[in-house]
PDB file of N, CA and C in Angstrom:
ATOM      1  N   MET A 173       3.528   3.367 -23.800  1.00 82.00           N
ATOM      2  CA  MET A 173       2.594   2.424 -23.225  1.00 82.00           C
ATOM      3  C   MET A 173       3.379   1.285 -22.554  1.00 82.00           C
ATOM      4  N   LEU A 174       2.968   0.968 -21.362  1.00 84.00           N
ATOM      5  CA  LEU A 174       3.611  -0.103 -20.603  1.00 84.00           C
ATOM      6  C   LEU A 174       2.591  -1.170 -20.261  1.00 84.00           C
ATOM      7  N   LYS A 175       3.087  -2.344 -19.952  1.00 86.00           N
ATOM      8  CA  LYS A 175       2.212  -3.465 -19.614  1.00 86.00           C
ATOM      9  C   LYS A 175       2.472  -3.896 -18.176  1.00 86.00           C
ATOM     10  N   CYS A 176       1.399  -4.088 -17.416  1.00 85.00           N
ATOM     11  CA  CYS A 176       1.513  -4.570 -16.041  1.00 85.00           C
ATOM     12  C   CYS A 176       2.048  -6.001 -16.069  1.00 85.00           C
ATOM     13  N   GLU A 177       3.013  -6.289 -15.223  1.00 82.00           N
ATOM     14  CA  GLU A 177       3.623  -7.618 -15.223  1.00 82.00           C
ATOM     15  C   GLU A 177       2.769  -8.673 -14.522  1.00 82.00           C
ATOM     16  N   HIS A 178       1.714  -8.237 -13.823  1.00 82.00           N
ATOM     17  CA  HIS A 178       0.853  -9.205 -13.128  1.00 82.00           C
ATOM     18  C   HIS A 178      -0.421  -9.513 -13.901  1.00 82.00           C
ATOM     19  N   CYS A 179      -1.119  -8.461 -14.355  1.00 86.00           N
ATOM     20  CA  CYS A 179      -2.415  -8.682 -15.002  1.00 86.00           C
ATOM     21  C   CYS A 179      -2.400  -8.379 -16.492  1.00 86.00           C
ATOM     22  N   GLU A 180      -1.241  -7.986 -17.037  1.00 83.00           N
ATOM     23  CA  GLU A 180      -1.062  -7.716 -18.460  1.00 83.00           C
ATOM     24  C   GLU A 180      -1.900  -6.542 -18.971  1.00 83.00           C
ATOM     25  N   THR A 181      -2.339  -5.637 -18.088  1.00 83.00           N
ATOM     26  CA  THR A 181      -3.075  -4.448 -18.491  1.00 83.00           C
ATOM     27  C   THR A 181      -2.120  -3.452 -19.126  1.00 83.00           C
ATOM     28  N   ILE A 182      -2.554  -2.844 -20.232  1.00 86.00           N
ATOM     29  CA  ILE A 182      -1.736  -1.838 -20.889  1.00 86.00           C
ATOM     30  C   ILE A 182      -2.133  -0.478 -20.326  1.00 86.00           C
ATOM     31  N   MET A 183      -1.122   0.335 -19.950  1.00 83.00           N
ATOM     32  CA  MET A 183      -1.394   1.632 -19.318  1.00 83.00           C
ATOM     33  C   MET A 183      -0.367   2.653 -19.792  1.00 83.00           C
ATOM     34  N   ASP A 184      -0.671   3.923 -19.537  1.00 83.00           N
ATOM     35  CA  ASP A 184       0.264   4.999 -19.851  1.00 83.00           C
ATOM     36  C   ASP A 184       1.417   4.974 -18.859  1.00 83.00           C
ATOM     37  N   GLU A 185       2.510   5.628 -19.240  1.00 82.00           N
ATOM     38  CA  GLU A 185       3.680   5.675 -18.362  1.00 82.00           C
ATOM     39  C   GLU A 185       3.393   6.431 -17.070  1.00 82.00           C
ATOM     40  N   LYS A 186       2.518   7.444 -17.118  1.00 82.00           N
ATOM     41  CA  LYS A 186       2.214   8.225 -15.917  1.00 82.00           C
ATOM     42  C   LYS A 186       1.405   7.429 -14.900  1.00 82.00           C
ATOM     43  N   ASP A 187       0.698   6.394 -15.345  1.00 81.00           N
ATOM     44  CA  ASP A 187      -0.107   5.574 -14.437  1.00 81.00           C
ATOM     45  C   ASP A 187       0.638   4.350 -13.921  1.00 81.00           C
ATOM     46  N   ALA A 188       1.788   4.053 -14.502  1.00 84.00           N
ATOM     47  CA  ALA A 188       2.534   2.853 -14.109  1.00 84.00           C
ATOM     48  C   ALA A 188       3.260   3.088 -12.786  1.00 84.00           C
ATOM     49  N   LEU A 189       3.331   2.050 -11.987  1.00 85.00           N
ATOM     50  CA  LEU A 189       4.021   2.096 -10.702  1.00 85.00           C
ATOM     51  C   LEU A 189       5.179   1.104 -10.739  1.00 85.00           C
ATOM     52  N   ARG A 190       6.248   1.433 -10.048  1.00 82.00           N
ATOM     53  CA  ARG A 190       7.390   0.529  -9.934  1.00 82.00           C
ATOM     54  C   ARG A 190       7.335  -0.110  -8.551  1.00 82.00           C
ATOM     55  N   HIS A 191       7.344  -1.433  -8.546  1.00 77.00           N
ATOM     56  CA  HIS A 191       7.286  -2.177  -7.288  1.00 77.00           C
ATOM     57  C   HIS A 191       8.546  -3.019  -7.177  1.00 77.00           C
ATOM     58  N   LYS A 192       9.219  -2.912  -6.039  1.00 80.00           N
ATOM     59  CA  LYS A 192      10.437  -3.700  -5.813  1.00 80.00           C
ATOM     60  C   LYS A 192      10.036  -4.986  -5.096  1.00 80.00           C
ATOM     61  N   THR A 193      10.370  -6.105  -5.689  1.00 78.00           N
ATOM     62  CA  THR A 193      10.022  -7.399  -5.106  1.00 78.00           C
ATOM     63  C   THR A 193      10.984  -7.744  -3.979  1.00 78.00           C
ATOM     64  N   GLU A 194      10.695  -8.828  -3.280  1.00 82.00           N
ATOM     65  CA  GLU A 194      11.525  -9.247  -2.153  1.00 82.00           C
ATOM     66  C   GLU A 194      12.942  -9.636  -2.593  1.00 82.00           C
ATOM     67  N   ASP A 195      13.066 -10.119  -3.823  1.00 85.00           N
ATOM     68  CA  ASP A 195      14.403 -10.501  -4.307  1.00 85.00           C
ATOM     69  C   ASP A 195      15.155  -9.331  -4.936  1.00 85.00           C
ATOM     70  N   GLY A 196      14.587  -8.106  -4.881  1.00 83.00           N
ATOM     71  CA  GLY A 196      15.278  -6.911  -5.333  1.00 83.00           C
ATOM     72  C   GLY A 196      14.999  -6.514  -6.771  1.00 83.00           C
ATOM     73  N   ARG A 197      14.167  -7.259  -7.460  1.00 86.00           N
ATOM     74  CA  ARG A 197      13.842  -6.960  -8.848  1.00 86.00           C
ATOM     75  C   ARG A 197      12.705  -5.947  -8.912  1.00 86.00           C
ATOM     76  N   GLU A 198      12.762  -5.020  -9.873  1.00 85.00           N
ATOM     77  CA  GLU A 198      11.696  -4.040 -10.030  1.00 85.00           C
ATOM     78  C   GLU A 198      10.692  -4.520 -11.055  1.00 85.00           C
ATOM     79  N   GLU A 199       9.401  -4.317 -10.733  1.00 84.00           N
ATOM     80  CA  GLU A 199       8.318  -4.683 -11.636  1.00 84.00           C
ATOM     81  C   GLU A 199       7.525  -3.430 -11.993  1.00 84.00           C
ATOM     82  N   ILE A 200       6.928  -3.430 -13.159  1.00 87.00           N
ATOM     83  CA  ILE A 200       5.982  -2.396 -13.558  1.00 87.00           C
ATOM     84  C   ILE A 200       4.599  -2.966 -13.281  1.00 87.00           C
ATOM     85  N   ILE A 201       3.828  -2.264 -12.421  1.00 87.00           N
ATOM     86  CA  ILE A 201       2.492  -2.762 -12.069  1.00 87.00           C
ATOM     87  C   ILE A 201       1.482  -1.628 -12.147  1.00 87.00           C
ATOM     88  N   CYS A 202       0.202  -1.990 -12.171  1.00 87.00           N
ATOM     89  CA  CYS A 202      -0.882  -1.008 -12.170  1.00 87.00           C
ATOM     90  C   CYS A 202      -1.379  -0.805 -10.730  1.00 87.00           C
ATOM     91  N   LYS A 203      -2.236   0.186 -10.534  1.00 86.00           N
ATOM     92  CA  LYS A 203      -2.711   0.492  -9.183  1.00 86.00           C
ATOM     93  C   LYS A 203      -3.536  -0.635  -8.563  1.00 86.00           C
ATOM     94  N   PRO A 204      -4.430  -1.308  -9.299  1.00 87.00           N
ATOM     95  CA  PRO A 204      -5.143  -2.442  -8.680  1.00 87.00           C
ATOM     96  C   PRO A 204      -4.215  -3.582  -8.239  1.00 87.00           C
ATOM     97  N   CYS A 205      -3.174  -3.838  -9.020  1.00 85.00           N
ATOM     98  CA  CYS A 205      -2.217  -4.876  -8.633  1.00 85.00           C
ATOM     99  C   CYS A 205      -1.390  -4.432  -7.436  1.00 85.00           C
ATOM    100  N   PHE A 206      -1.100  -3.130  -7.334  1.00 84.00           N
ATOM    101  CA  PHE A 206      -0.398  -2.607  -6.164  1.00 84.00           C
ATOM    102  C   PHE A 206      -1.186  -2.910  -4.901  1.00 84.00           C
ATOM    103  N   LYS A 207      -2.513  -2.724  -4.978  1.00 88.00           N
ATOM    104  CA  LYS A 207      -3.361  -3.006  -3.812  1.00 88.00           C
ATOM    105  C   LYS A 207      -3.365  -4.502  -3.495  1.00 88.00           C
ATOM    106  N   LYS A 208      -3.388  -5.339  -4.519  1.00 87.00           N
ATOM    107  CA  LYS A 208      -3.365  -6.791  -4.277  1.00 87.00           C
ATOM    108  C   LYS A 208      -2.054  -7.228  -3.628  1.00 87.00           C
ATOM    109  N   ILE A 209      -0.949  -6.643  -4.083  1.00 83.00           N
ATOM    110  CA  ILE A 209       0.372  -7.053  -3.591  1.00 83.00           C
ATOM    111  C   ILE A 209       0.637  -6.533  -2.184  1.00 83.00           C
ATOM    112  N   THR A 210       0.354  -5.241  -1.950  1.00 81.00           N
ATOM    113  CA  THR A 210       0.719  -4.629  -0.674  1.00 81.00           C
ATOM    114  C   THR A 210      -0.409  -4.609   0.342  1.00 81.00           C
ATOM    115  N   GLY A 211      -1.649  -4.697  -0.103  1.00 87.00           N
ATOM    116  CA  GLY A 211      -2.780  -4.644   0.813  1.00 87.00           C
ATOM    117  C   GLY A 211      -3.279  -3.234   1.085  1.00 87.00           C
ATOM    118  N   VAL A 212      -2.655  -2.233   0.450  1.00 86.00           N
ATOM    119  CA  VAL A 212      -3.026  -0.832   0.641  1.00 86.00           C
ATOM    120  C   VAL A 212      -3.179  -0.199  -0.736  1.00 86.00           C
ATOM    121  N   ASP A 213      -4.242   0.586  -0.942  1.00 87.00           N
ATOM    122  CA  ASP A 213      -4.360   1.232  -2.240  1.00 87.00           C
ATOM    123  C   ASP A 213      -3.298   2.325  -2.370  1.00 87.00           C
ATOM    124  N   TYR A 214      -2.958   2.672  -3.600  1.00 86.00           N
ATOM    125  CA  TYR A 214      -1.827   3.556  -3.844  1.00 86.00           C
ATOM    126  C   TYR A 214      -2.056   4.959  -3.303  1.00 86.00           C
ATOM    127  N   ASP A 215      -3.281   5.476  -3.369  1.00 87.00           N
ATOM    128  CA  ASP A 215      -3.552   6.827  -2.879  1.00 87.00           C
ATOM    129  C   ASP A 215      -3.297   6.934  -1.377  1.00 87.00           C
ATOM    130  N   THR A 216      -3.708   5.933  -0.614  1.00 88.00           N
ATOM    131  CA  THR A 216      -3.452   5.914   0.826  1.00 88.00           C
ATOM    132  C   THR A 216      -1.954   5.821   1.096  1.00 88.00           C
ATOM    133  N   PHE A 217      -1.258   4.988   0.333  1.00 87.00           N
ATOM    134  CA  PHE A 217       0.188   4.849   0.480  1.00 87.00           C
ATOM    135  C   PHE A 217       0.893   6.176   0.222  1.00 87.00           C
ATOM    136  N   ALA A 218       0.510   6.867  -0.849  1.00 87.00           N
ATOM    137  CA  ALA A 218       1.133   8.147  -1.187  1.00 87.00           C
ATOM    138  C   ALA A 218       0.848   9.192  -0.111  1.00 87.00           C
ATOM    139  N   PHE A 219      -0.379   9.196   0.424  1.00 88.00           N
ATOM    140  CA  PHE A 219      -0.733  10.137   1.489  1.00 88.00           C
ATOM    141  C   PHE A 219       0.104   9.884   2.735  1.00 88.00           C
ATOM    142  N   ARG A 220       0.253   8.638   3.118  1.00 86.00           N
ATOM    143  CA  ARG A 220       1.042   8.301   4.306  1.00 86.00           C
ATOM    144  C   ARG A 220       2.513   8.635   4.116  1.00 86.00           C
ATOM    145  N   ARG A 221       3.033   8.418   2.918  1.00 87.00           N
ATOM    146  CA  ARG A 221       4.429   8.742   2.644  1.00 87.00           C
ATOM    147  C   ARG A 221       4.667  10.242   2.753  1.00 87.00           C
ATOM    148  N   GLU A 222       3.756  11.046   2.196  1.00 88.00           N
ATOM    149  CA  GLU A 222       3.893  12.502   2.275  1.00 88.00           C
ATOM    150  C   GLU A 222       3.749  12.978   3.718  1.00 88.00           C
ATOM    151  N   ASN A 223       2.837  12.378   4.469  1.00 85.00           N
ATOM    152  CA  ASN A 223       2.665  12.735   5.875  1.00 85.00           C
ATOM    153  C   ASN A 223       3.925  12.414   6.677  1.00 85.00           C
ATOM    154  N   ALA A 224       4.566  11.307   6.375  1.00 86.00           N
ATOM    155  CA  ALA A 224       5.802  10.947   7.072  1.00 86.00           C
ATOM    156  C   ALA A 224       6.915  11.941   6.758  1.00 86.00           C
ATOM    157  N   LYS A 225       7.021  12.386   5.513  1.00 89.00           N
ATOM    158  CA  LYS A 225       8.028  13.379   5.144  1.00 89.00           C
ATOM    159  C   LYS A 225       7.811  14.683   5.908  1.00 89.00           C
ATOM    160  N   GLN A 226       6.563  15.123   5.993  1.00 86.00           N
ATOM    161  CA  GLN A 226       6.265  16.366   6.695  1.00 86.00           C
ATOM    162  C   GLN A 226       6.540  16.238   8.186  1.00 86.00           C
ATOM    163  N   THR A 227       6.254  15.078   8.757  1.00 85.00           N
ATOM    164  CA  THR A 227       6.518  14.857  10.177  1.00 85.00           C
ATOM    165  C   THR A 227       8.016  14.913  10.460  1.00 85.00           C
ATOM    166  N   ILE A 228       8.807  14.275   9.623  1.00 88.00           N
ATOM    167  CA  ILE A 228      10.262  14.305   9.807  1.00 88.00           C
ATOM    168  C   ILE A 228      10.784  15.737   9.700  1.00 88.00           C
ATOM    169  N   PHE A 229      10.295  16.493   8.721  1.00 89.00           N
ATOM    170  CA  PHE A 229      10.717  17.886   8.566  1.00 89.00           C
ATOM    171  C   PHE A 229      10.376  18.700   9.813  1.00 89.00           C
ATOM    172  N   ALA A 230       9.158  18.520  10.340  1.00 86.00           N
ATOM    173  CA  ALA A 230       8.740  19.269  11.529  1.00 86.00           C
ATOM    174  C   ALA A 230       9.594  18.912  12.740  1.00 86.00           C
ATOM    175  N   VAL A 231       9.891  17.644  12.919  1.00 87.00           N
ATOM    176  CA  VAL A 231      10.687  17.216  14.074  1.00 87.00           C
ATOM    177  C   VAL A 231      12.119  17.738  13.966  1.00 87.00           C
ATOM    178  N   VAL A 232      12.697  17.685  12.780  1.00 91.00           N
ATOM    179  CA  VAL A 232      14.065  18.205  12.614  1.00 91.00           C
ATOM    180  C   VAL A 232      14.090  19.709  12.874  1.00 91.00           C
ATOM    181  N   PHE A 233      13.108  20.429  12.371  1.00 91.00           N
ATOM    182  CA  PHE A 233      13.028  21.866  12.609  1.00 91.00           C
ATOM    183  C   PHE A 233      12.887  22.159  14.109  1.00 91.00           C
ATOM    184  N   CYS A 234      12.037  21.412  14.805  1.00 89.00           N
ATOM    185  CA  CYS A 234      11.852  21.622  16.241  1.00 89.00           C
ATOM    186  C   CYS A 234      13.116  21.284  17.032  1.00 89.00           C
ATOM    187  N   LEU A 235      13.823  20.251  16.621  1.00 91.00           N
ATOM    188  CA  LEU A 235      15.077  19.922  17.307  1.00 91.00           C
ATOM    189  C   LEU A 235      16.109  21.028  17.121  1.00 91.00           C
ATOM    190  N   ALA A 236      16.176  21.592  15.926  1.00 93.00           N
ATOM    191  CA  ALA A 236      17.101  22.701  15.693  1.00 93.00           C
ATOM    192  C   ALA A 236      16.723  23.904  16.553  1.00 93.00           C
ATOM    193  N   ALA A 237      15.428  24.197  16.640  1.00 92.00           N
ATOM    194  CA  ALA A 237      14.977  25.306  17.474  1.00 92.00           C
ATOM    195  C   ALA A 237      15.246  25.019  18.950  1.00 92.00           C
ATOM    196  N   THR A 238      15.132  23.772  19.369  1.00 92.00           N
ATOM    197  CA  THR A 238      15.399  23.383  20.745  1.00 92.00           C
ATOM    198  C   THR A 238      16.880  23.574  21.085  1.00 92.00           C
ATOM    199  N   ILE A 239      17.735  23.161  20.180  1.00 93.00           N
ATOM    200  CA  ILE A 239      19.176  23.337  20.412  1.00 93.00           C
ATOM    201  C   ILE A 239      19.516  24.818  20.500  1.00 93.00           C
ATOM    202  N   TYR A 240      18.945  25.607  19.614  1.00 93.00           N
ATOM    203  CA  TYR A 240      19.179  27.047  19.653  1.00 93.00           C
ATOM    204  C   TYR A 240      18.682  27.649  20.969  1.00 93.00           C
ATOM    205  N   ALA A 241      17.477  27.253  21.409  1.00 92.00           N
ATOM    206  CA  ALA A 241      16.924  27.774  22.657  1.00 92.00           C
ATOM    207  C   ALA A 241      17.782  27.357  23.846  1.00 92.00           C
ATOM    208  N   PHE A 242      18.277  26.130  23.830  1.00 92.00           N
ATOM    209  CA  PHE A 242      19.119  25.650  24.928  1.00 92.00           C
ATOM    210  C   PHE A 242      20.411  26.466  25.006  1.00 92.00           C
ATOM    211  N   ILE A 243      21.010  26.749  23.859  1.00 93.00           N
ATOM    212  CA  ILE A 243      22.272  27.502  23.846  1.00 93.00           C
ATOM    213  C   ILE A 243      22.049  28.964  24.227  1.00 93.00           C
ATOM    214  N   GLU A 244      21.025  29.585  23.673  1.00 93.00           N
ATOM    215  CA  GLU A 244      20.814  31.022  23.861  1.00 93.00           C
ATOM    216  C   GLU A 244      20.065  31.365  25.152  1.00 93.00           C
ATOM    217  N   LYS A 245      19.067  30.571  25.528  1.00 91.00           N
ATOM    218  CA  LYS A 245      18.195  30.921  26.661  1.00 91.00           C
ATOM    219  C   LYS A 245      18.422  30.070  27.906  1.00 91.00           C
ATOM    220  N   GLY A 246      19.040  28.909  27.746  1.00 92.00           N
ATOM    221  CA  GLY A 246      19.339  28.088  28.906  1.00 92.00           C
ATOM    222  C   GLY A 246      18.572  26.781  28.939  1.00 92.00           C
ATOM    223  N   PRO A 247      18.820  25.972  29.977  1.00 92.00           N
ATOM    224  CA  PRO A 247      18.230  24.633  30.068  1.00 92.00           C
ATOM    225  C   PRO A 247      16.703  24.633  30.201  1.00 92.00           C
ATOM    226  N   LEU A 248      16.121  25.641  30.819  1.00 93.00           N
ATOM    227  CA  LEU A 248      14.668  25.684  30.965  1.00 93.00           C
ATOM    228  C   LEU A 248      13.988  25.736  29.598  1.00 93.00           C
ATOM    229  N   TRP A 249      14.455  26.633  28.746  1.00 92.00           N
ATOM    230  CA  TRP A 249      13.876  26.746  27.406  1.00 92.00           C
ATOM    231  C   TRP A 249      14.220  25.522  26.558  1.00 92.00           C
ATOM    232  N   GLY A 250      15.398  24.956  26.746  1.00 91.00           N
ATOM    233  CA  GLY A 250      15.769  23.734  26.037  1.00 91.00           C
ATOM    234  C   GLY A 250      14.881  22.566  26.419  1.00 91.00           C
ATOM    235  N   GLY A 251      14.592  22.452  27.711  1.00 92.00           N
ATOM    236  CA  GLY A 251      13.682  21.397  28.179  1.00 92.00           C
ATOM    237  C   GLY A 251      12.279  21.582  27.641  1.00 92.00           C
ATOM    238  N   LEU A 252      11.814  22.831  27.613  1.00 92.00           N
ATOM    239  CA  LEU A 252      10.495  23.115  27.041  1.00 92.00           C
ATOM    240  C   LEU A 252      10.473  22.751  25.554  1.00 92.00           C
ATOM    241  N   GLY A 253      11.563  23.033  24.854  1.00 90.00           N
ATOM    242  CA  GLY A 253      11.654  22.669  23.439  1.00 90.00           C
ATOM    243  C   GLY A 253      11.593  21.175  23.223  1.00 90.00           C
ATOM    244  N   ILE A 254      12.239  20.413  24.102  1.00 92.00           N
ATOM    245  CA  ILE A 254      12.189  18.953  23.988  1.00 92.00           C
ATOM    246  C   ILE A 254      10.769  18.449  24.201  1.00 92.00           C
ATOM    247  N   VAL A 255      10.071  18.990  25.185  1.00 92.00           N
ATOM    248  CA  VAL A 255       8.688  18.588  25.447  1.00 92.00           C
ATOM    249  C   VAL A 255       7.806  18.916  24.246  1.00 92.00           C
ATOM    250  N   LEU A 256       7.970  20.102  23.679  1.00 89.00           N
ATOM    251  CA  LEU A 256       7.172  20.478  22.518  1.00 89.00           C
ATOM    252  C   LEU A 256       7.512  19.632  21.293  1.00 89.00           C
ATOM    253  N   THR A 257       8.774  19.285  21.123  1.00 89.00           N
ATOM    254  CA  THR A 257       9.171  18.432  19.999  1.00 89.00           C
ATOM    255  C   THR A 257       8.528  17.058  20.108  1.00 89.00           C
ATOM    256  N   VAL A 258       8.538  16.489  21.303  1.00 89.00           N
ATOM    257  CA  VAL A 258       7.898  15.185  21.522  1.00 89.00           C
ATOM    258  C   VAL A 258       6.402  15.287  21.279  1.00 89.00           C
ATOM    259  N   ALA A 259       5.771  16.365  21.747  1.00 88.00           N
ATOM    260  CA  ALA A 259       4.333  16.544  21.533  1.00 88.00           C
ATOM    261  C   ALA A 259       4.005  16.660  20.049  1.00 88.00           C
ATOM    262  N   ILE A 260       4.796  17.415  19.311  1.00 85.00           N
ATOM    263  CA  ILE A 260       4.564  17.558  17.872  1.00 85.00           C
ATOM    264  C   ILE A 260       4.727  16.218  17.166  1.00 85.00           C
ATOM    265  N   TYR A 261       5.746  15.467  17.545  1.00 84.00           N
ATOM    266  CA  TYR A 261       5.954  14.154  16.937  1.00 84.00           C
ATOM    267  C   TYR A 261       4.768  13.233  17.214  1.00 84.00           C
ATOM    268  N   LEU A 262       4.302  13.183  18.454  1.00 85.00           N
ATOM    269  CA  LEU A 262       3.199  12.301  18.804  1.00 85.00           C
ATOM    270  C   LEU A 262       1.909  12.693  18.085  1.00 85.00           C
ATOM    271  N   PHE A 263       1.603  13.985  18.060  1.00 83.00           N
ATOM    272  CA  PHE A 263       0.374  14.423  17.395  1.00 83.00           C
ATOM    273  C   PHE A 263       0.471  14.248  15.878  1.00 83.00           C
ATOM    274  N   ALA A 264       1.610  14.511  15.296  1.00 78.00           N
ATOM    275  CA  ALA A 264       1.760  14.394  13.849  1.00 78.00           C
ATOM    276  C   ALA A 264       1.751  12.941  13.397  1.00 78.00           C
ATOM    277  N   SER A 265       2.326  12.052  14.179  1.00 72.00           N
ATOM    278  CA  SER A 265       2.367  10.645  13.778  1.00 72.00           C
ATOM    279  C   SER A 265       1.031   9.943  13.998  1.00 72.00           C
ATOM    280  N   LYS A 266       0.180  10.470  14.873  1.00 69.00           N
ATOM    281  CA  LYS A 266      -1.123   9.857  15.128  1.00 69.00           C
ATOM    282  C   LYS A 266      -2.201  10.372  14.177  1.00 69.00           C
ATOM    283  N   ALA A 267      -1.951  11.523  13.523  1.00 55.00           N
ATOM    284  CA  ALA A 267      -2.941  12.087  12.608  1.00 55.00           C
ATOM    285  C   ALA A 267      -3.077  11.198  11.388  1.00 55.00           C
ATOM    286  N   ARG A 268      -4.305  10.979  10.963  1.00 51.00           N
ATOM    287  CA  ARG A 268      -4.557  10.126   9.791  1.00 51.00           C
ATOM    288  C   ARG A 268      -5.507  10.789   8.848  1.00 51.00           C
TER     289      ARG A 268
END
């Protein structure tokens, strides 16, 4: 059992969140306090973080495929790969 450092709520370890303050110190906080501190509820934050990870993975994969296409098929296919990589990045980063 842990205690929230802001509101003194007692919670299980699986529900506790670690928040790094501006001075670099880590705090144990609950989800309502996370929303008060950051302005975003934790579920939305976790969703956005996972979406960002997937976007980075997709862009890196597309860049690797673009480099391969440029080497094996030539500049036309490499240019098409760059256009598709930019399109994937734009569509993936705008999705909410």
